[in-house]
CSV table of C-alpha atoms in Angstrom, one decimal:
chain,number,residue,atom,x,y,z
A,1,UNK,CA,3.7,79.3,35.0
A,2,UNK,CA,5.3,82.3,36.8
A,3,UNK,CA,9.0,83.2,35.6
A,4,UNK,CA,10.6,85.7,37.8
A,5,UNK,CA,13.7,87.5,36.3
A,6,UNK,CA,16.9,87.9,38.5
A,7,UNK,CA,20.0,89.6,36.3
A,8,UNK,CA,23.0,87.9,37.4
A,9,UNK,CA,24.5,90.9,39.4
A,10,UNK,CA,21.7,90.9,41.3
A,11,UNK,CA,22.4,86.8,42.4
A,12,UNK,CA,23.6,86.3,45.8
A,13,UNK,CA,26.9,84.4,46.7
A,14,UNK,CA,25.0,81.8,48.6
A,15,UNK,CA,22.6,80.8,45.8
A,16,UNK,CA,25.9,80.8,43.5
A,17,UNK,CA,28.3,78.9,45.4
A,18,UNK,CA,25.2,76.0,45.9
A,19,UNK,CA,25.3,75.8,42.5
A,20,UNK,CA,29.2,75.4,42.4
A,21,UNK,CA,29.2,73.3,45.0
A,22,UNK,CA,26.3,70.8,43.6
A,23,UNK,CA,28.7,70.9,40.1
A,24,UNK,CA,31.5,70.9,41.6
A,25,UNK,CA,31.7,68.7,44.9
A,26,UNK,CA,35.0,67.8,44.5
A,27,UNK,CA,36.9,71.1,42.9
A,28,UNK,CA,40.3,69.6,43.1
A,29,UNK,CA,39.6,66.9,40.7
A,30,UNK,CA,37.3,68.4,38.7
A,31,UNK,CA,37.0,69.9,35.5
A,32,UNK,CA,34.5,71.9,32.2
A,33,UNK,CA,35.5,70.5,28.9
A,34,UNK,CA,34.1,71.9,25.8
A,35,UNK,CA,33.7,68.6,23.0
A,36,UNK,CA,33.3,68.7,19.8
A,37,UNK,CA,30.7,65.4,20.7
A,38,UNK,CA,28.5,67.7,22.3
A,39,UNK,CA,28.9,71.0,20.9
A,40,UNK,CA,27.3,74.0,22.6
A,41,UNK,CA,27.9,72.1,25.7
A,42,UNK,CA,30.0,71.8,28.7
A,43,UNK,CA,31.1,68.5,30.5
A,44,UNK,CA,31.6,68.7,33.7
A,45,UNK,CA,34.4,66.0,34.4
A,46,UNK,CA,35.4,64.4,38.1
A,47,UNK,CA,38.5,62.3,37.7
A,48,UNK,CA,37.7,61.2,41.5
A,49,UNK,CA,34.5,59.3,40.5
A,50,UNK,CA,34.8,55.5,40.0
A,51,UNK,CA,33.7,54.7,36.1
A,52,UNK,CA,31.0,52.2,35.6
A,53,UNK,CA,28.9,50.7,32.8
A,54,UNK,CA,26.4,52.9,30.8
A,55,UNK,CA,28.4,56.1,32.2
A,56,UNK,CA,29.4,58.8,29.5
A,57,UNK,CA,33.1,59.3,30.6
A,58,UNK,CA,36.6,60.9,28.9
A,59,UNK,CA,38.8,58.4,27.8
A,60,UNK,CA,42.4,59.0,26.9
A,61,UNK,CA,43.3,57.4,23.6
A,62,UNK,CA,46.4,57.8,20.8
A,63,UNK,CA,44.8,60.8,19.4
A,64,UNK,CA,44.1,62.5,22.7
A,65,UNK,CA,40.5,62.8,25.0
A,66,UNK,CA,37.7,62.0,23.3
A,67,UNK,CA,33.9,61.3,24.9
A,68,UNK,CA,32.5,58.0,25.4
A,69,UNK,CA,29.5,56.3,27.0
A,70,UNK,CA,31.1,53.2,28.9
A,71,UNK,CA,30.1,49.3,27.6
A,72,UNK,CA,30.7,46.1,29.4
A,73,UNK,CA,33.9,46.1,27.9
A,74,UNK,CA,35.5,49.2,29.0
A,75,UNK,CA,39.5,49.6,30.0
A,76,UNK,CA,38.8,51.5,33.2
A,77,UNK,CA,42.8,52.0,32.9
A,78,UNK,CA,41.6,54.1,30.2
A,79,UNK,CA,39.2,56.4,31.6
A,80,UNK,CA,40.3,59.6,31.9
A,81,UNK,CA,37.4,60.8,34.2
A,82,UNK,CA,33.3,60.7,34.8
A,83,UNK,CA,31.2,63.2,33.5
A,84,UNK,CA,29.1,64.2,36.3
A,85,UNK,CA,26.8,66.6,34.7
A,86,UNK,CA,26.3,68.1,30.9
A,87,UNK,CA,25.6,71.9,30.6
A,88,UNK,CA,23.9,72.9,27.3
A,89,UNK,CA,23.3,75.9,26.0
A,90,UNK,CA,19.8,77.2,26.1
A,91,UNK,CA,17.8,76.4,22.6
């Protein structure tokens, strides 16, 4: 397979802010969080998306935020926000 190398000066606004806006479709109520769940990584985190079953979501809790994949049983009182996308660093 072909890999063509673009430095990231060389990237232009349109292709960047597609990428933004595919993250980040709702920039108002979303946010990156860095956890040590998924270290090396970066949560991407809408507090506008509804939370349902088998979704990996922030949950506020006595201690603070902490990550969570969502059961049957989950408090969606609870839920502090939806992670739409993970971002890992390259291995």
């Amino acid at each position: 397979m072909a890999v063509h190398m673009t430095r990231s000066n060389e990237i232009q606004g349109s292709a960047a802010g597609r990428l933004l806006d595919m993250l980040l479709p709702r920039p108002s109520s979303t946010f990156l969080l860095r956890s040590a769940d998924a270290p090396g990584s970066i949560l991407v985190v809408d507090r506008a998306v509804p939370p349902a079953e088998g979704r990996k979501a922030i949950l506020s809790t006595e201690r603070g935020l902490r990550l969570a994949t969502l059961d049957s049983r989950f408090d969606s009182s609870r839920v502090w926000g939806v992670v739409t996308w993970v971002i890992r660093e390259p291995s």
